[in-house]
PDB file of C-alpha atoms and ligand atoms in Angstrom:
ATOM      1  CA  MET A   1     120.012  78.705  92.196  1.00 66.00           C
ATOM      2  CA  SER A   2     117.681  81.392  91.023  1.00 93.00           C
ATOM      3  CA  PHE A   3     117.838  85.154  90.880  1.00 98.00           C
ATOM      4  CA  VAL A   4     115.810  86.914  93.560  1.00 97.00           C
ATOM      5  CA  GLN A   5     114.345  90.417  93.223  1.00 98.00           C
ATOM      6  CA  PRO A   6     115.851  92.523  96.029  1.00 98.00           C
ATOM      7  CA  PRO A   7     113.518  94.455  98.326  1.00 97.00           C
ATOM      8  CA  LEU A   8     112.927  98.144  97.636  1.00 97.00           C
ATOM      9  CA  PRO A   9     115.136 100.348  99.849  1.00 97.00           C
ATOM     10  CA  TYR A  10     111.969 102.282 100.903  1.00 98.00           C
ATOM     11  CA  ASP A  11     108.197 101.802 100.878  1.00 98.00           C
ATOM     12  CA  LEU A  12     106.170 101.852  97.671  1.00 98.00           C
ATOM     13  CA  LYS A  13     104.552 105.128  98.670  1.00 98.00           C
ATOM     14  CA  ASP A  14     107.729 106.905  99.754  1.00 98.00           C
ATOM     15  CA  LEU A  15     108.688 108.533  96.447  1.00 98.00           C
ATOM     16  CA  ALA A  16     105.346 110.336  96.098  1.00 97.00           C
ATOM     17  CA  PRO A  17     104.618 112.822  94.656  1.00 96.00           C
ATOM     18  CA  PHE A  18     107.343 112.044  92.108  1.00 97.00           C
ATOM     19  CA  VAL A  19     105.871 108.583  91.599  1.00 97.00           C
ATOM     20  CA  SER A  20     102.716 107.333  93.271  1.00 98.00           C
ATOM     21  CA  GLU A  21     102.317 104.136  95.240  1.00 98.00           C
ATOM     22  CA  GLU A  22     100.242 102.738  92.362  1.00 97.00           C
ATOM     23  CA  GLN A  23     102.978 103.535  89.847  1.00 97.00           C
ATOM     24  CA  MET A  24     105.551 101.813  92.068  1.00 97.00           C
ATOM     25  CA  MET A  25     103.265  98.815  92.566  1.00 97.00           C
ATOM     26  CA  PHE A  26     103.264  98.287  88.826  1.00 97.00           C
ATOM     27  CA  HIS A  27     106.879  99.244  88.170  1.00 98.00           C
ATOM     28  CA  TYR A  28     108.491  97.319  91.030  1.00 98.00           C
ATOM     29  CA  GLY A  29     105.810  94.745  91.676  1.00 97.00           C
ATOM     30  CA  LYS A  30     104.944  93.811  88.081  1.00 97.00           C
ATOM     31  CA  HIS A  31     107.512  95.014  85.544  1.00 98.00           C
ATOM     32  CA  HIS A  32     110.680  94.523  87.584  1.00 98.00           C
ATOM     33  CA  ALA A  33     109.404  91.270  89.091  1.00 98.00           C
ATOM     34  CA  ALA A  34     108.632  89.905  85.623  1.00 98.00           C
ATOM     35  CA  TYR A  35     112.245  90.290  84.494  1.00 98.00           C
ATOM     36  CA  PHE A  36     113.334  88.013  87.350  1.00 98.00           C
ATOM     37  CA  THR A  37     110.626  85.472  86.552  1.00 98.00           C
ATOM     38  CA  ASN A  38     111.539  85.496  82.859  1.00 98.00           C
ATOM     39  CA  LEU A  39     115.269  85.310  83.559  1.00 98.00           C
ATOM     40  CA  ASN A  40     114.874  82.375  85.933  1.00 98.00           C
ATOM     41  CA  GLY A  41     112.775  80.581  83.316  1.00 98.00           C
ATOM     42  CA  LEU A  42     115.492  81.116  80.690  1.00 98.00           C
ATOM     43  CA  VAL A  43     118.511  80.021  82.743  1.00 97.00           C
ATOM     44  CA  ASP A  44     116.921  77.307  84.891  1.00 96.00           C
ATOM     45  CA  GLY A  45     119.412  74.455  85.321  1.00 95.00           C
ATOM     46  CA  LYS A  46     122.051  76.200  83.170  1.00 96.00           C
ATOM     47  CA  PRO A  47     125.499  77.409  84.290  1.00 95.00           C
ATOM     48  CA  GLU A  48     124.382  81.062  83.841  1.00 95.00           C
ATOM     49  CA  SER A  49     122.047  80.639  86.799  1.00 96.00           C
ATOM     50  CA  GLU A  50     125.096  80.327  89.093  1.00 96.00           C
ATOM     51  CA  LEU A  51     126.659  83.654  88.075  1.00 97.00           C
ATOM     52  CA  PRO A  52     126.277  86.871  90.039  1.00 97.00           C
ATOM     53  CA  LEU A  53     123.693  88.958  88.176  1.00 98.00           C
ATOM     54  CA  ARG A  54     126.157  91.743  87.341  1.00 98.00           C
ATOM     55  CA  LYS A  55     128.578  89.232  85.791  1.00 98.00           C
ATOM     56  CA  LEU A  56     125.782  87.665  83.760  1.00 98.00           C
ATOM     57  CA  VAL A  57     124.829  91.114  82.419  1.00 98.00           C
ATOM     58  CA  ILE A  58     128.440  91.759  81.377  1.00 98.00           C
ATOM     59  CA  GLU A  59     128.934  88.348  79.787  1.00 97.00           C
ATOM     60  CA  ALA A  60     125.590  87.510  78.173  1.00 97.00           C
ATOM     61  CA  PRO A  61     125.416  87.961  74.396  1.00 97.00           C
ATOM     62  CA  ALA A  62     122.566  90.016  72.909  1.00 97.00           C
ATOM     63  CA  GLY A  63     119.292  88.141  73.302  1.00 98.00           C
ATOM     64  CA  PRO A  64     116.605  87.248  75.822  1.00 98.00           C
ATOM     65  CA  VAL A  65     118.976  86.261  78.667  1.00 98.00           C
ATOM     66  CA  PHE A  66     120.825  89.565  78.400  1.00 98.00           C
ATOM     67  CA  ASN A  67     117.593  91.565  78.079  1.00 98.00           C
ATOM     68  CA  ASN A  68     116.037  90.096  81.201  1.00 98.00           C
ATOM     69  CA  ALA A  69     119.250  89.990  83.255  1.00 98.00           C
ATOM     70  CA  ALA A  70     120.077  93.603  82.408  1.00 98.00           C
ATOM     71  CA  GLN A  71     116.537  94.802  83.094  1.00 98.00           C
ATOM     72  CA  ALA A  72     116.630  92.974  86.436  1.00 98.00           C
ATOM     73  CA  TRP A  73     119.968  94.589  87.373  1.00 98.00           C
ATOM     74  CA  ASN A  74     119.152  98.040  85.951  1.00 98.00           C
ATOM     75  CA  HIS A  75     115.991  98.353  88.049  1.00 98.00           C
ATOM     76  CA  SER A  76     117.644  97.136  91.261  1.00 98.00           C
ATOM     77  CA  PHE A  77     120.277  99.829  90.667  1.00 98.00           C
ATOM     78  CA  PHE A  78     117.660 102.443  89.727  1.00 98.00           C
ATOM     79  CA  TRP A  79     115.683 102.053  92.993  1.00 98.00           C
ATOM     80  CA  HIS A  80     118.809 103.034  94.920  1.00 98.00           C
ATOM     81  CA  CYS A  81     119.333 106.092  92.707  1.00 98.00           C
ATOM     82  CA  MET A  82     116.267 107.578  94.419  1.00 98.00           C
ATOM     83  CA  SER A  83     115.452 108.246  98.029  1.00 98.00           C
ATOM     84  CA  PRO A  84     112.571 109.935  99.866  1.00 96.00           C
ATOM     85  CA  GLY A  85     115.130 112.322 101.407  1.00 91.00           C
ATOM     86  CA  GLY A  86     116.958 112.839  98.118  1.00 94.00           C
ATOM     87  CA  GLY A  87     117.140 115.654  95.621  1.00 93.00           C
ATOM     88  CA  LYS A  88     118.829 118.991  96.171  1.00 86.00           C
ATOM     89  CA  ALA A  89     122.321 119.535  94.803  1.00 93.00           C
ATOM     90  CA  PRO A  90     125.007 116.852  94.676  1.00 96.00           C
ATOM     91  CA  SER A  91     127.623 116.851  97.401  1.00 94.00           C
ATOM     92  CA  GLY A  92     130.982 115.224  98.019  1.00 95.00           C
ATOM     93  CA  GLU A  93     133.269 113.922  95.303  1.00 97.00           C
ATOM     94  CA  ILE A  94     130.579 113.687  92.627  1.00 98.00           C
ATOM     95  CA  ALA A  95     129.839 117.417  93.018  1.00 98.00           C
ATOM     96  CA  SER A  96     133.406 118.391  92.119  1.00 98.00           C
ATOM     97  CA  MET A  97     133.527 115.854  89.275  1.00 98.00           C
ATOM     98  CA  ILE A  98     130.311 117.281  87.794  1.00 98.00           C
ATOM     99  CA  GLU A  99     131.789 120.765  88.104  1.00 98.00           C
ATOM    100  CA  ARG A 100     134.994 119.608  86.365  1.00 98.00           C
ATOM    101  CA  ASP A 101     133.408 117.591  83.535  1.00 98.00           C
ATOM    102  CA  PHE A 102     130.217 119.533  82.794  1.00 98.00           C
ATOM    103  CA  GLY A 103     131.083 123.048  83.944  1.00 97.00           C
ATOM    104  CA  GLY A 104     128.531 123.058  86.767  1.00 97.00           C
ATOM    105  CA  PHE A 105     125.491 121.251  88.125  1.00 97.00           C
ATOM    106  CA  ASP A 106     122.982 123.285  86.076  1.00 97.00           C
ATOM    107  CA  LYS A 107     124.718 122.362  82.835  1.00 98.00           C
ATOM    108  CA  PHE A 108     124.872 118.714  83.834  1.00 98.00           C
ATOM    109  CA  LYS A 109     121.205 118.758  84.789  1.00 98.00           C
ATOM    110  CA  GLU A 110     120.258 120.226  81.434  1.00 98.00           C
ATOM    111  CA  GLN A 111     122.373 117.758  79.431  1.00 98.00           C
ATOM    112  CA  PHE A 112     121.175 114.729  81.381  1.00 98.00           C
ATOM    113  CA  SER A 113     117.523 115.814  81.135  1.00 98.00           C
ATOM    114  CA  THR A 114     117.814 116.422  77.393  1.00 98.00           C
ATOM    115  CA  ALA A 115     119.404 112.997  76.900  1.00 98.00           C
ATOM    116  CA  ALA A 116     116.591 111.371  78.908  1.00 98.00           C
ATOM    117  CA  VAL A 117     113.797 113.232  77.140  1.00 98.00           C
ATOM    118  CA  LYS A 118     115.179 112.733  73.620  1.00 98.00           C
ATOM    119  CA  LEU A 119     116.071 109.053  73.937  1.00 97.00           C
ATOM    120  CA  PHE A 120     113.985 107.474  71.189  1.00 96.00           C
ATOM    121  CA  GLY A 121     111.695 104.676  72.366  1.00 95.00           C
ATOM    122  CA  SER A 122     112.486 102.715  75.521  1.00 97.00           C
ATOM    123  CA  GLY A 123     115.718 102.936  77.448  1.00 98.00           C
ATOM    124  CA  TRP A 124     117.755 104.462  80.227  1.00 98.00           C
ATOM    125  CA  ALA A 125     119.657 107.712  80.734  1.00 98.00           C
ATOM    126  CA  TRP A 126     122.913 106.946  82.543  1.00 98.00           C
ATOM    127  CA  LEU A 127     125.669 108.862  84.231  1.00 98.00           C
ATOM    128  CA  ALA A 128     128.737 106.633  83.983  1.00 98.00           C
ATOM    129  CA  LEU A 129     132.383 106.723  84.891  1.00 98.00           C
ATOM    130  CA  ASP A 130     134.799 106.183  82.015  1.00 97.00           C
ATOM    131  CA  PRO A 131     137.890 104.067  82.856  1.00 96.00           C
ATOM    132  CA  SER A 132     139.932 107.277  82.421  1.00 97.00           C
ATOM    133  CA  GLY A 133     138.019 108.759  85.374  1.00 96.00           C
ATOM    134  CA  LYS A 134     135.815 111.091  83.338  1.00 98.00           C
ATOM    135  CA  LEU A 135     132.056 111.353  83.760  1.00 98.00           C
ATOM    136  CA  GLU A 136     129.879 110.604  80.776  1.00 98.00           C
ATOM    137  CA  ILE A 137     126.150 110.879  80.031  1.00 98.00           C
ATOM    138  CA  MET A 138     124.997 107.815  78.113  1.00 98.00           C
ATOM    139  CA  PRO A 139     121.449 107.521  76.738  1.00 98.00           C
ATOM    140  CA  LEU A 140     121.061 103.803  75.961  1.00 98.00           C
ATOM    141  CA  GLY A 141     118.166 101.920  74.356  1.00 98.00           C
ATOM    142  CA  ASN A 142     116.113  99.083  75.815  1.00 98.00           C
ATOM    143  CA  ALA A 143     118.113  97.134  78.437  1.00 98.00           C
ATOM    144  CA  ASP A 144     121.541  98.432  77.414  1.00 98.00           C
ATOM    145  CA  THR A 145     123.924  99.463  80.177  1.00 98.00           C
ATOM    146  CA  PRO A 146     127.349 101.153  80.584  1.00 98.00           C
ATOM    147  CA  LEU A 147     128.576  97.801  81.976  1.00 98.00           C
ATOM    148  CA  LYS A 148     128.643  96.575  78.368  1.00 97.00           C
ATOM    149  CA  TYR A 149     131.121  99.340  77.470  1.00 97.00           C
ATOM    150  CA  GLY A 150     133.470  98.824  80.421  1.00 97.00           C
ATOM    151  CA  LYS A 151     132.073 101.890  82.186  1.00 98.00           C
ATOM    152  CA  GLU A 152     130.778 102.082  85.732  1.00 98.00           C
ATOM    153  CA  PRO A 153     127.138 103.099  86.229  1.00 98.00           C
ATOM    154  CA  LEU A 154     126.796 105.942  88.755  1.00 98.00           C
ATOM    155  CA  LEU A 155     123.200 107.114  88.245  1.00 98.00           C
ATOM    156  CA  THR A 156     120.331 106.130  86.006  1.00 98.00           C
ATOM    157  CA  LEU A 157     116.823 107.147  85.066  1.00 98.00           C
ATOM    158  CA  ASP A 158     114.401 104.659  83.562  1.00 98.00           C
ATOM    159  CA  VAL A 159     112.596 106.291  80.640  1.00 98.00           C
ATOM    160  CA  TRP A 160     110.634 103.257  79.500  1.00 97.00           C
ATOM    161  CA  GLU A 161     107.006 104.353  79.296  1.00 96.00           C
ATOM    162  CA  HIS A 162     106.146 101.764  81.991  1.00 96.00           C
ATOM    163  CA  ALA A 163     108.147 103.933  84.444  1.00 96.00           C
ATOM    164  CA  TYR A 164     105.685 106.814  84.231  1.00 96.00           C
ATOM    165  CA  TYR A 165     102.494 105.870  82.356  1.00 96.00           C
ATOM    166  CA  ILE A 166     100.210 105.865  85.397  1.00 96.00           C
ATOM    167  CA  ASP A 167     101.298 109.210  86.879  1.00 96.00           C
ATOM    168  CA  TYR A 168     102.366 111.128  83.789  1.00 95.00           C
ATOM    169  CA  ARG A 169     100.605 109.382  80.855  1.00 94.00           C
ATOM    170  CA  ASN A 170     102.819 110.286  77.874  1.00 93.00           C
ATOM    171  CA  ALA A 171     104.527 113.308  79.485  1.00 95.00           C
ATOM    172  CA  ARG A 172     108.121 112.065  79.800  1.00 97.00           C
ATOM    173  CA  PRO A 173     109.601 115.580  80.237  1.00 97.00           C
ATOM    174  CA  LYS A 174     107.558 116.115  83.430  1.00 98.00           C
ATOM    175  CA  PHE A 175     108.683 112.768  84.798  1.00 98.00           C
ATOM    176  CA  VAL A 176     112.317 113.632  84.034  1.00 98.00           C
ATOM    177  CA  GLU A 177     111.907 116.989  85.778  1.00 97.00           C
ATOM    178  CA  GLY A 178     110.583 115.329  88.926  1.00 97.00           C
ATOM    179  CA  PHE A 179     113.534 112.934  89.118  1.00 98.00           C
ATOM    180  CA  TRP A 180     115.803 115.758  90.337  1.00 98.00           C
ATOM    181  CA  ASP A 181     113.735 115.985  93.559  1.00 97.00           C
ATOM    182  CA  VAL A 182     114.566 112.437  94.633  1.00 98.00           C
ATOM    183  CA  ILE A 183     118.113 111.686  93.433  1.00 98.00           C
ATOM    184  CA  ASN A 184     120.145 109.860  96.060  1.00 98.00           C
ATOM    185  CA  TRP A 185     123.542 111.551  95.683  1.00 98.00           C
ATOM    186  CA  GLU A 186     124.965 109.489  98.541  1.00 97.00           C
ATOM    187  CA  PHE A 187     124.411 106.402  96.421  1.00 98.00           C
ATOM    188  CA  VAL A 188     126.051 108.098  93.413  1.00 98.00           C
ATOM    189  CA  ASN A 189     129.103 108.901  95.545  1.00 98.00           C
ATOM    190  CA  LYS A 190     129.152 105.357  96.873  1.00 98.00           C
ATOM    191  CA  ASN A 191     129.273 103.982  93.309  1.00 98.00           C
ATOM    192  CA  LEU A 192     132.537 105.876  92.755  1.00 97.00           C
ATOM    193  CA  LYS A 193     134.126 103.775  95.503  1.00 95.00           C
ATOM    194  CA  SER A 194     132.325 100.454  95.478  1.00 93.00           C
ATOM    195  CA  PRO A 195     130.519  99.340  92.324  1.00 93.00           C
ATOM    196  CA  PHE A 196     126.903  98.157  92.830  1.00 95.00           C
TER     197      PHE A 196
HETATM  198 MN1   MN B 201     111.335 100.086  84.264  1.00 64.26          MN
END
């Protein structure tokens, strides 16, 4: 069995102007696709190829299998974190949790953006749920994910340069700013109930 890249939950052009169709063609069509190709090459014929991707991410030791499995999973999750009708303020349960744990949406927005902008090198800014039920902002390098720390991913932003190089060149802060216009808070709320 091999791992298959899931379809995007919208069209390549649908997140414009936050990210252009060309940017998505490269990010989804080349970078994300390559992690699946690489992963399948690494696990071909091995027992790991039979695991659900999420389980493989949790169980794989540091190394190429983990890197490619986690990058495959992280991106599939990331596409759902955005929606053409997204943005605005959070609603539902996540809104009250943000209020409780960060003292308001504006403070959360500032802390998450700072974490995303300051993350050194390549990586992901995550909002995760601690087993105690508390929200946590986790800036993690390369392919690293809250799943490795027993925490549930709720929201993520890819800050690898390949996520924004076509539209924003080197300007990560502008890319991070635009993310707030497309966040799919329904998906974030859904992750509180049923893990992706
Ligand atoms: Mn990426």
